[in-house]
XYZ file of C-alpha atoms in Angstrom:
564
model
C 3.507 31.715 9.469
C 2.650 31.314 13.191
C 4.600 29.426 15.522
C 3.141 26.224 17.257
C 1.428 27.271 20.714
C 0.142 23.890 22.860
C -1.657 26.708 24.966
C -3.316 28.132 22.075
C -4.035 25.121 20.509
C -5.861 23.649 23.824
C -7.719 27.149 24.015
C -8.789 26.251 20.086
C -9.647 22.652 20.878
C -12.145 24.178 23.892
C -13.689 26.972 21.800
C -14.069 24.704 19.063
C -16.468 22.407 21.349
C -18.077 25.459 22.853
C -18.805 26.829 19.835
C -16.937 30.179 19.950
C -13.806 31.194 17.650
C -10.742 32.124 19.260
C -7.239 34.326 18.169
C -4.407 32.346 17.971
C -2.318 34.919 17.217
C 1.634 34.301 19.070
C 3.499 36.662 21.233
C 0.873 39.516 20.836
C 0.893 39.736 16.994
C -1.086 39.260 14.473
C 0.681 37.585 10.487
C 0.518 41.108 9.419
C 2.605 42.448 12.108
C -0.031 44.160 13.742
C -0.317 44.335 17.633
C -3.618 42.423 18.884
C -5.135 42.969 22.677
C -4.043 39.463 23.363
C -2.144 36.416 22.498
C -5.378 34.475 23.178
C -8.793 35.943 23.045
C -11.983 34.364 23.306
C -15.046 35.672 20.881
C -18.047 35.531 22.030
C -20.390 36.889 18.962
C -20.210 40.302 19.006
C -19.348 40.800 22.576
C -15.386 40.669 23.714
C -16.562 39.888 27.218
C -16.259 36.140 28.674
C -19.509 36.801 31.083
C -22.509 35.769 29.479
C -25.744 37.874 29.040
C -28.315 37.995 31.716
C -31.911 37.796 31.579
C -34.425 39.571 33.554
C -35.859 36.612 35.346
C -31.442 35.994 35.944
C -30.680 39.393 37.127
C -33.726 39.278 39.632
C -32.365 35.727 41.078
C -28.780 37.120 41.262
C -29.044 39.444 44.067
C -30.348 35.919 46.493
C -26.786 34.250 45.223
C -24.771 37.537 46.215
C -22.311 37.024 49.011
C -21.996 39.926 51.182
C -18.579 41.164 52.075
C -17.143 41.231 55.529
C -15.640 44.638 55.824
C -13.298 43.240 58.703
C -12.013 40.377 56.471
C -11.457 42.755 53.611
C -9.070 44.888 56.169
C -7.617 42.313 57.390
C -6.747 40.716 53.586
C -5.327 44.463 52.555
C -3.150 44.557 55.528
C -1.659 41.243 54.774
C -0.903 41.999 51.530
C 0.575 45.315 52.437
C 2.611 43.425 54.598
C 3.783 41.094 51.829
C 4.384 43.935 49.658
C 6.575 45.947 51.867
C 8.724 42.232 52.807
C 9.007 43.036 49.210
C 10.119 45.198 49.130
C 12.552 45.474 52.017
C 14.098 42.397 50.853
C 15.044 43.993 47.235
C 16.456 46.852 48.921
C 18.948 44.766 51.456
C 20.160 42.450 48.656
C 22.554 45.498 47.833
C 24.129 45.191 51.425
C 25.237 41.533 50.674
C 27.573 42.146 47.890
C 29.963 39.049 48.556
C 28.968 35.275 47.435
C 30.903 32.400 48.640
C 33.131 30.544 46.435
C 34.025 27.122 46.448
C 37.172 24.968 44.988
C 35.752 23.270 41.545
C 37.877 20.748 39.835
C 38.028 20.519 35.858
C 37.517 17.180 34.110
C 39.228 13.993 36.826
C 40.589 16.275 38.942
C 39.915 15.871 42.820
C 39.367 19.051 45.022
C 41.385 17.736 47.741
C 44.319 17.017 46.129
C 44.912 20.591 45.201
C 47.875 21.886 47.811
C 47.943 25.151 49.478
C 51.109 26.800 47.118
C 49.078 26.109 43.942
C 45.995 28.004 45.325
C 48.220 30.844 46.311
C 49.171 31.099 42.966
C 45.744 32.490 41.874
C 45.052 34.451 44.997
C 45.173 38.323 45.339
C 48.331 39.390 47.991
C 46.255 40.248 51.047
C 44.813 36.029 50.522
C 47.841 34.713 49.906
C 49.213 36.134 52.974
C 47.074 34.477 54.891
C 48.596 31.001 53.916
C 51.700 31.069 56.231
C 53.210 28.307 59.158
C 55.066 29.291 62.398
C 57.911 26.814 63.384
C 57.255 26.590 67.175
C 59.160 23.289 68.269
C 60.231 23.921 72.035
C 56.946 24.658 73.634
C 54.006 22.819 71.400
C 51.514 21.031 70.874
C 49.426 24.346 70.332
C 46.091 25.413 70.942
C 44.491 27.876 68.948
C 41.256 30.411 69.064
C 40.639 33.794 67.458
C 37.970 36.454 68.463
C 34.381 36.495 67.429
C 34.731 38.677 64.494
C 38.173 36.790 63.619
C 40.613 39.711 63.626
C 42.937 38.487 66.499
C 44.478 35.342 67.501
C 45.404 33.401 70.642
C 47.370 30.623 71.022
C 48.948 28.379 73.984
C 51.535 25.707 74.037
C 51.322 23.019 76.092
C 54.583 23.884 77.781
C 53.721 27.491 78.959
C 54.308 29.439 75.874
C 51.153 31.863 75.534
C 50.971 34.614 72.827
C 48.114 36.865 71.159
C 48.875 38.628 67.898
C 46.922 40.639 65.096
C 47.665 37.726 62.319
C 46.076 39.304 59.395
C 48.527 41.954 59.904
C 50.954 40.107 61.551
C 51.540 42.207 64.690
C 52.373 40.743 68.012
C 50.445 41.863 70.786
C 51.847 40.131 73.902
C 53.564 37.359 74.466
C 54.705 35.668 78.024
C 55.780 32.032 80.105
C 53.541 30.773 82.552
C 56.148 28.242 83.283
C 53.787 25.179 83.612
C 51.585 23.361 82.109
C 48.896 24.576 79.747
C 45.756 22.605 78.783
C 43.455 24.785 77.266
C 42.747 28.279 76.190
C 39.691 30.713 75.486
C 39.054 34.377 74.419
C 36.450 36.091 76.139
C 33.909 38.364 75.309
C 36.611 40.602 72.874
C 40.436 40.568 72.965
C 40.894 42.459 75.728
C 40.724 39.337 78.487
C 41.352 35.889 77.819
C 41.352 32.644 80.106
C 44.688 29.897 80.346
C 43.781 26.357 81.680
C 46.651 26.094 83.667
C 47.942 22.928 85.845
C 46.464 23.986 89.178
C 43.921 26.563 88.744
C 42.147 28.663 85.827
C 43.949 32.038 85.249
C 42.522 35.274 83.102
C 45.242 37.803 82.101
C 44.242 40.868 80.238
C 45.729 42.088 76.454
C 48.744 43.192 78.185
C 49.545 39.437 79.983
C 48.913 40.832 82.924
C 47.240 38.185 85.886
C 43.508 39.984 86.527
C 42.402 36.799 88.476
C 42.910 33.197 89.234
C 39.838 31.353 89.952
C 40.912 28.445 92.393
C 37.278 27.505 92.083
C 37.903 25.766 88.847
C 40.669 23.064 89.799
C 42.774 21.230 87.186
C 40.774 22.437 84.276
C 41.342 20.733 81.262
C 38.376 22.471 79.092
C 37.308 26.137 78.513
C 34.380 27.561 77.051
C 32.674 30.766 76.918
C 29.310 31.996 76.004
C 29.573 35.603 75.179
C 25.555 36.655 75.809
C 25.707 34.994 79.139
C 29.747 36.274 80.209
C 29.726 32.651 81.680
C 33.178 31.273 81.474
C 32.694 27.386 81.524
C 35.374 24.697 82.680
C 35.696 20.859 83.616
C 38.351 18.894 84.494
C 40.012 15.598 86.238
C 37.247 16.312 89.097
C 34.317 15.450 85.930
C 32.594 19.195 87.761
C 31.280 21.571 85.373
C 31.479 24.829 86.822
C 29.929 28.089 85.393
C 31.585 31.675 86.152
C 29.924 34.718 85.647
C 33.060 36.978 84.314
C 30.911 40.110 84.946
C 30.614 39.911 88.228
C 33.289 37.180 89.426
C 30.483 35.299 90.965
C 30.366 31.658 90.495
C 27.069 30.499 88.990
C 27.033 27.007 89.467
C 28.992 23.796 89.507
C 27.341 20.226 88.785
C 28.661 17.075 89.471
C 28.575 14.498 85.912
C 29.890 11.720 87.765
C 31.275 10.107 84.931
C 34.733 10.816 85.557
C 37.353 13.058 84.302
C 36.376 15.197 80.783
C 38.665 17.036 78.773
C 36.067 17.744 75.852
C 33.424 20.501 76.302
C 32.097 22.519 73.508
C 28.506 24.666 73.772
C 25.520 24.856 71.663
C 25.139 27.824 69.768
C 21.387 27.756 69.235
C 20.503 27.711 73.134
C 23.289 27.863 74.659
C 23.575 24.416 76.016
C 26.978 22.741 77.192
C 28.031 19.335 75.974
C 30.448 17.666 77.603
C 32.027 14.486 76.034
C 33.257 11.095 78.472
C 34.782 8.515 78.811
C 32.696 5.669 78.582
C 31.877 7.350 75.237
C 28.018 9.429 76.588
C 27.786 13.359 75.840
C 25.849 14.876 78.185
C 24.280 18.219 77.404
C 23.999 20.547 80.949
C 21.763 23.853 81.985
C 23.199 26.132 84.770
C 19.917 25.574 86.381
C 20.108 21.514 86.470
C 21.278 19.338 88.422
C 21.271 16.926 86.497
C 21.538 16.326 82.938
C 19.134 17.959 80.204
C 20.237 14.658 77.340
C 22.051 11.435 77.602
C 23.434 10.290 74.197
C 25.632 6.823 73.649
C 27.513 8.183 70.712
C 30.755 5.835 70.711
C 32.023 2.712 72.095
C 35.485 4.350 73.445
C 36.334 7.981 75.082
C 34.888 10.887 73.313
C 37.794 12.751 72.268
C 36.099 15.636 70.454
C 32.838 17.116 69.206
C 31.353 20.393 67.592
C 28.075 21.966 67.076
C 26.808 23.676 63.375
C 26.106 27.232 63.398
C 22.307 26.900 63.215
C 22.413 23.872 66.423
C 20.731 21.355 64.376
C 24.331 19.030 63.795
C 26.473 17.914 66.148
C 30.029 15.705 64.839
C 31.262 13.703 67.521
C 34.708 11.255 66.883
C 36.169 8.801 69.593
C 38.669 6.284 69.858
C 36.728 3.844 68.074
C 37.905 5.362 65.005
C 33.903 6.867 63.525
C 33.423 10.190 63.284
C 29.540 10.630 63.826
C 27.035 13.555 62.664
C 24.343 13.962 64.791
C 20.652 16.007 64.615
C 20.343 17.417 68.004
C 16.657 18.068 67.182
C 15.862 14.141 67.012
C 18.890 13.032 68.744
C 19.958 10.306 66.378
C 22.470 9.110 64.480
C 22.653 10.541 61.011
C 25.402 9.061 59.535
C 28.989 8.304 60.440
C 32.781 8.422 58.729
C 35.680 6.361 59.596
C 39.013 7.478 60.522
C 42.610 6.194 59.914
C 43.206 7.448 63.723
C 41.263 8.633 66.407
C 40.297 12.622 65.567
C 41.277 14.446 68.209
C 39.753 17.975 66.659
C 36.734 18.782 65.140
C 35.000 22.091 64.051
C 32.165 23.194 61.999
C 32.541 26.492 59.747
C 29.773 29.072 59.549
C 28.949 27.873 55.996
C 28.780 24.009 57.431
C 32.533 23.155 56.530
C 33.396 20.382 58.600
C 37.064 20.277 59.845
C 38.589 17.076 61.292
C 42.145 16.734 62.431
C 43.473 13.386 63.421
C 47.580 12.438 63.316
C 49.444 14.829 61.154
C 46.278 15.478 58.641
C 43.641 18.447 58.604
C 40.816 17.305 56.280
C 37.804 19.359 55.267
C 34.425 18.159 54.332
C 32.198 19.738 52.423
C 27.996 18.870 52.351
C 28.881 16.376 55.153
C 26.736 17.262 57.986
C 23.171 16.894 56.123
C 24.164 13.850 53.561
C 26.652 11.650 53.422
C 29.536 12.963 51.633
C 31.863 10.236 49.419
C 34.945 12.321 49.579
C 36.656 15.299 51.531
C 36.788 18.587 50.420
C 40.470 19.532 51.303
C 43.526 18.052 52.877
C 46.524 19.444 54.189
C 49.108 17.504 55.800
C 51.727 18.507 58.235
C 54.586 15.773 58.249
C 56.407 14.857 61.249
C 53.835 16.685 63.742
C 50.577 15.837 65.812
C 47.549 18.165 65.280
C 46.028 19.427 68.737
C 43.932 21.521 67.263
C 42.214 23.642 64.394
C 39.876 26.455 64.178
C 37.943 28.053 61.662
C 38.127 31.649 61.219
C 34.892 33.636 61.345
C 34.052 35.720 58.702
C 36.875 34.305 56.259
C 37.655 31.331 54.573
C 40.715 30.428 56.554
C 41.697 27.286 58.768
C 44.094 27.974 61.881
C 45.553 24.645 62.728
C 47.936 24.124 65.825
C 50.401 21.328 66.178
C 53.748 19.895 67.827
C 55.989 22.319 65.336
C 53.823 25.418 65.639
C 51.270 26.949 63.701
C 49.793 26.541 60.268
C 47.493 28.390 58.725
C 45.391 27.494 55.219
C 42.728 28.890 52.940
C 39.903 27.158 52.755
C 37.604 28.681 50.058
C 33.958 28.802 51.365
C 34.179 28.545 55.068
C 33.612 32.017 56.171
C 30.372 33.755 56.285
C 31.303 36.762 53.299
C 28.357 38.900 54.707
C 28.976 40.251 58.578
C 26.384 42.297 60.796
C 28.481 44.474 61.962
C 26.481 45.243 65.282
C 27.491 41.473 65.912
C 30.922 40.686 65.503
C 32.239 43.476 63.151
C 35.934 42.479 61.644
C 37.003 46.179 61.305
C 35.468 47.921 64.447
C 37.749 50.287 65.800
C 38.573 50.712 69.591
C 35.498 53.302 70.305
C 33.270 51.051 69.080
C 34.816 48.115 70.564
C 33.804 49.966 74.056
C 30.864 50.691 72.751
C 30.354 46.951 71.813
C 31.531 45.862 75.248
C 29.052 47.928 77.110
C 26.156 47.012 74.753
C 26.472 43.478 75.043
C 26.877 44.116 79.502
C 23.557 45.755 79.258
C 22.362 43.147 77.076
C 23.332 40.336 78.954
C 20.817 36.912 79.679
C 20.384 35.546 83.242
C 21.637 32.028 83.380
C 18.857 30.410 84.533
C 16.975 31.690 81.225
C 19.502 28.870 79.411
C 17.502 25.558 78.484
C 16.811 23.170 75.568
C 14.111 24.804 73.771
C 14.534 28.749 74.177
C 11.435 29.424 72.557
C 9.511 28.238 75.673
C 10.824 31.585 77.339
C 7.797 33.169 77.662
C 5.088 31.069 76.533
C 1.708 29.880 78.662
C 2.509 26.311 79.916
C -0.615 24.296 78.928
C -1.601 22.171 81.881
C -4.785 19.494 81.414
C -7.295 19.493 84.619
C -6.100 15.967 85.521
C -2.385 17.115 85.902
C -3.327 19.954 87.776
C -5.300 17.900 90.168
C -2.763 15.631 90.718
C -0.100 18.647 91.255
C -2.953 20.076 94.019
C -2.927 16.158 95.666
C 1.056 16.549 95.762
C 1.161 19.984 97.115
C -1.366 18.778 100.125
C 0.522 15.718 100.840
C 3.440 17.728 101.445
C 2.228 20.192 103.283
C 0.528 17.397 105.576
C 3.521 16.225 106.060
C 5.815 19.034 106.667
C 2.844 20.157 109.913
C 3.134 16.451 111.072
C 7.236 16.270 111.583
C 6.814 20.390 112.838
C 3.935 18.902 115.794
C 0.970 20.582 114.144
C -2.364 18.925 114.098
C -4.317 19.921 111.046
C -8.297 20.030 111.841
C -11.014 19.147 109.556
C -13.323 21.262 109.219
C -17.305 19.882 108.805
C -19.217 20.593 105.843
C -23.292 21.711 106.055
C -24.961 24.076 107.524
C -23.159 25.984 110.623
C -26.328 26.628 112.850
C -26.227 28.725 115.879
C -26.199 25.617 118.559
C -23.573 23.903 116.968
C -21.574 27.298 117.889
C -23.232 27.594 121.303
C -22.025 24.188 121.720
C -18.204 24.823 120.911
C -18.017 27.839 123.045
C -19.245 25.630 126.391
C -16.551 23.334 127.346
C -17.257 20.070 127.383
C -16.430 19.319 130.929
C -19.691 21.340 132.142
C -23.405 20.077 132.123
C -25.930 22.620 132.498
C -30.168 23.389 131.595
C -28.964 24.869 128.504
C -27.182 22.542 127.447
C -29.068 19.926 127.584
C -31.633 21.849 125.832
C -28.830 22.945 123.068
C -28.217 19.156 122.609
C -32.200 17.899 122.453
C -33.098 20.714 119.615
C -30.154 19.302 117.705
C -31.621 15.607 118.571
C -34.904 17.506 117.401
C -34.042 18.818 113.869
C -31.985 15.797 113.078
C -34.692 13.197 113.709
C -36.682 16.343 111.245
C -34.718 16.035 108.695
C -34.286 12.400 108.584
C -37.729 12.301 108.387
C -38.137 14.342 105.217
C -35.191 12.604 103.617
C -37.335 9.112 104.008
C -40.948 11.079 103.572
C -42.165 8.573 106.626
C -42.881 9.716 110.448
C -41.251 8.249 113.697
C -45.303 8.908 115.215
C -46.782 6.410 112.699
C -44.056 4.385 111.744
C -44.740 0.288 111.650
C -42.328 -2.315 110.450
C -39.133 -3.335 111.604
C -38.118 -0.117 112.966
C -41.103 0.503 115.333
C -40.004 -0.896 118.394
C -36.847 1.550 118.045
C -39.150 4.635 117.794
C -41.373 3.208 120.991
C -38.422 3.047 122.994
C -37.201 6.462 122.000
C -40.242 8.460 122.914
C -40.848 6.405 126.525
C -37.030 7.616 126.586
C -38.393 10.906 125.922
C-alpha cells in the first residue's frame, strides 16, 4: 500500500478536473516494486508529453507569437551564471580552510552561565587552555594597563607608578622590563611588538622591544590617552589640554592637532570601520574627529555625567559608551541613536568589544561579559569574574583567542572566556605564529601599503566616487566663487571692467583707440554713423520711420533732423 502524498493527491484532484489520469506512484516506485520515470506523471492519451498537439492553422500563427532572442542578453545571462557557479564553487573549496567553530559556555537544566568560576572551567580544559587562566600579584606599582599585539601573541602592560613590562604570555617569557620613575597614564603597541608608546606625566615617550628611549614627542603634552591606527602609522593622543594630536610614526611628522574645546579627555578609542577617532568628555558628548577637520565630523549627548569609557564592534556598526551616571549605553553609529542601555552598580570605567561581539565591562572589582548584548537587549551577563580587594583599570580582549586580560590595583589577571576570539585568522593580517622573517616582511608590506590621512572620513566608500551635484547647487557655488573673487580684487586695488555684450563693430574700436580728450573730422564722423545705425535699428525693432512718423513723438524727430 502507498503512502499518503498531499502533492500527489493535489496533482490527482487537477487531472481529475482536466480530464487526464495521473501516477501516483511514491518515492519513484510503483506497488510492485518496480522503478517508474516519475513519482508524478501526467498522461495525456497516448502521448507522455505535457505540450498539447498543434494544428496547421496553430503552427502557421506560432511563428507571429515567437520572441526572438537577444544574443547579447543570452551572453550576458551565461556569464552571470558562470559567475554564480564558480562563487560556488570557490566557496566549497575555502570551507576546508576554516576548520575551527566557536564555542560557547551552555548551562544544563537551572544553571546560570555566569556563575560558573574560572577553576571549574579549567578543569575541562586541555593544558595549553588552562594555562592561560593565571593572575600576577603586582601590588607596589598598579593600577595596570594592559594591551597585546594585533595578532595577540605578546603583551604590554604599565603601572601607574612607572612599572612597564612586555612579555610573550602564552609562553610566559619576559621580554623587557624597566622604571620610568613617574607617572604612567596610558599605554599602546604600535604597528608590531617591536615599538610601543608610554603616556608619561610630561610628554609621550616610544621605547623599542629592548626599553630603549627611540623618541619623546614633546608635541603631545600631558597625554592621558593613546591610540593607534596601524594602516595609517598615526599614533593618536589627548590630554588635560582637550588637543587631539595625530603623529605619523613613519615619518615623525606631526599630522595634525585639533582643538575639542571641551576640556580635558582621558577616553579616546578609534573606529575600526573608517578609521574615525572618538573622543569621550566631560559634560558627557563623544565627538568623533578626521585628521582633515577642524572641527568635529558627529556630536552625540550620550550621558548626563563624564564619559569614562567607550568601545567600538569589530564591524563599526556598535558603539558601548558608560559614564558616571551609572548606564552603560549601546549605540548604532550608522543611525546614531540610542539602542538600548544597562545599568551599573558603579560607574564602568572599562569597556571592550571582542571580535565575535563579546562585550566586556569592568567597573569596581568585577569583570562581566555579555553575550548578544550589542544588537538586543540581553537579560543577563554571560560571565563574571571578580577580583576582591582591587580596582579594575582595565581589560582587553585577546585577538584571535578566547581570553580576557584584565589589569588592576594587585596586578594582572587573566581568564578564558569561551567564544571571544575569532578561531579563523588571515594570516596575511595579523598571523599569531609568524616568525621574525615574516614579521619584516609584514612590517614592510603594511609601510608600502600605508593610507594618507586625509583619505580618513565617515563614509570610506565615498573615496572615489563621482560627487553628484544638481545645476542649482552648482550655480550657486559659481555665484560664491565670483563674489569672492570680486572681493579679493577690491581689498588688492583692482578695478574689474565689464565688458559690453552685442556686436563689436569696427567704430566702436576706432573709437577706443582715440582718446577721448581729442575732437577731430573723423571723429565726429565715427560718432554720427553710430548715431546713424542706431536710429536704423531702432527703426526696424518698431517697423515705423523717423521720415513719416506722426503722433506724440513727431515733434522729437522735427527737431532732430533741423539739428541735423
Amino acid at each position: 500500500m502507498s503512502k499518503f502524498d498531499p502533492t500527489a493527491s493535489l496533482a490527482l484532484r487537477e487531472a481529475e478536473l482536466e480530464g487526464m489520469t495521473i501516477d501516483t506512484s511514491v518515492g519513484g516506485h510503483s506497488e510492485n516494486g518496480r522503478h517508474s520515470k516519475g513519482a508524478q506523471r501526467i498522461k495525456n492519451g497516448n502521448s507522455s508529453s505535457n505540450q498539447p498537439k498543434l494544428n496547421r492553422e496553430t503552427k502557421k500563427r506560432l511563428p507571429k507569437y515567437q520572441r526572438v532572442q537577444n544574443w547579447k542578453a543570452k551572453i550576458t545571462l551565461k556569464h552571470a551564471q558562470n559567475l554564480n557557479e564558480s562563487a560556488a564553487v570557490q566557496a566549497a573549496r575555502a570551507e576546508m580552510l576554516l576548520t575551527k567553530d566557536a564555542g560557547y559556555l551552555e548551562a544544563e537544566g537551572l544553571e546560570k552561565t555566569f556563575k560558573f568560576r574560572q577553576e571549574a572551567i579549567a578543569d575541562h580544559l586541555d593544558i595549553n587552555s588552562a594555562q592561560k587562566i593565571f593572575d600576577l600579584s603586582l601590588n607596589k606599582f598598579g593600577p595596570y594597563y594592559i594591551d597585546y599585539t594585533r595578532n595577540g601573541r605578546n603583551m604590554l602592560i604599565g603601572g601607574r607608578k612607572g612599572h612597564i613590562a612586555t612579555f610573550d604570555w602564552k609562553n610566559a617569557k619576559l621580554k623587557t622590563e624597566f622604571y620610568v620613575r613617574e607617572t604612567v597614564r596610558d599605554i599602546k603597541w604600535l604597528h608590531n611588538e617591536s615599538m610601543f608608546a608610554v603616556a608619561q606625566k610630561k610628554y609621550a615617550y616610544i621605547y623599542d622591544h629592548t626599553g630603549a628611549e627611540v623618541h619623546c614627542l614633546k608635541k603631545h603634552v600631558e597625554p592621558s590617552a593613546l591610540d593607534f591606527l596601524p594602516y595609517h602609522f598615526l599614533l593618536v593622543s589627548t590630554g588635560s589640554q582637550g588637543i587631539l594630536r595625530y603623529q605619523d610614526v613613519s615619518t615623525g611628522q606631526l599630522v595634525s592637532e585639533h582643538r575639542s574645546g571641551l576640556g580635558p579627555c582621558n577616553v579616546l578609542r578609534h573606529n575600526p570601520y573608517n578609521a574615525v577617532e572618538a573622543m569621550g568628555h566631560g559634560n558627557g558628548v563623544v565627538t568623533m574627529w578626521a585628521p582633515s577637520s577642524a572641527q568635529p565630523l558627529v556630536k552625540v549627548l550620550s550621558h548626563k555625567g563624564p564619559v569614562t569609557a567607550l568601545a567600538f564592534d569589530r564591524s563599526g556598526t556598535y558603539m558601548a559608551t558608560s559614564g558616571l551616571d551609572g548606564q552603560l549605553k549601546v549605540w548604532d553609529v550608522r543611525t546614531y541613536k540610542e539602542l538600548h542601555a544597562y545599568y551599573t552598580p558603579t560607574p564602568a570605567h572599562s569597556l571592550d568589544i571582542s571580535q565575535l561581539g563579546l562585550l566586556g565591562v569592568g567597573y569596581g572589582p568585577h569583570a562581566t561579559i555579555w553575550k548578544d548584548a550589542l544588537r538586543s537587549k540581553a537579560q543577563s551577563p554571560y560571565m563574571n569574574h571578580t577580583n576582591p580587594s582591587t580596582t579594575l583599570a582595565s581589560l582587553k580582549f585577546v585577538p584571535y583567542d578566547d581570553t580576557l586580560g584584565i589589569g588592576h590595583s594587585g596586578g594582572i589577571s587573566s581568564i578564558v572566556v569561551p567564544g571571544a576570539g575569532e578561531p579563523n585568522f588571515d594570516a596575511l593580517e595579523a598571523n599569531p605564529f609568524e616568525t621574525s622573517k615574516q614579521r619584516r616582511e609584514m612590517e614592510v608590506h603594511s609601510l608600502l601599503d600605508k593610507i594618507r590621512p586625509d583619505m580618513i572620513m565617515l563614509d570610506p566608500k565615498a573615496i572615489g566616487a563621482v560627487e553628484s551635484i544638481t545645476r542649482e547647487h552648482q550655480i550657486k557655488l559659481n555665484k560664491e566663487r565670483m563674489e569672492q573673487l570680486i572681493s579679493r580684487k577690491e581689498e588688492e586695488g583692482i578695478k574689474l571692467k565689464n565688458k559690453k555684450r552685442g556686436r563689436n563693430s569696427a567704430a566702436s574700436k576706432f573709437l577706443r583707440k582715440r582718446q577721448k580728450n581729442i575732437i577731430d573730422l573723423k571723429k565726429l564722423a565715427a560718432l554720427e554713423e553710430l548715431d546713424r545705425k542706431r536710429i536704423e535699428r531702432e527703426r526696424k525693432r518698431k517697423g515705423t520711420d523717423p521720415e513719416t512718423e506722426s503722433g506724440a513723438l513727431a515733434k522729437f524727430y522735427a527737431d532732430k533732423r533741423k539739428r541735423s
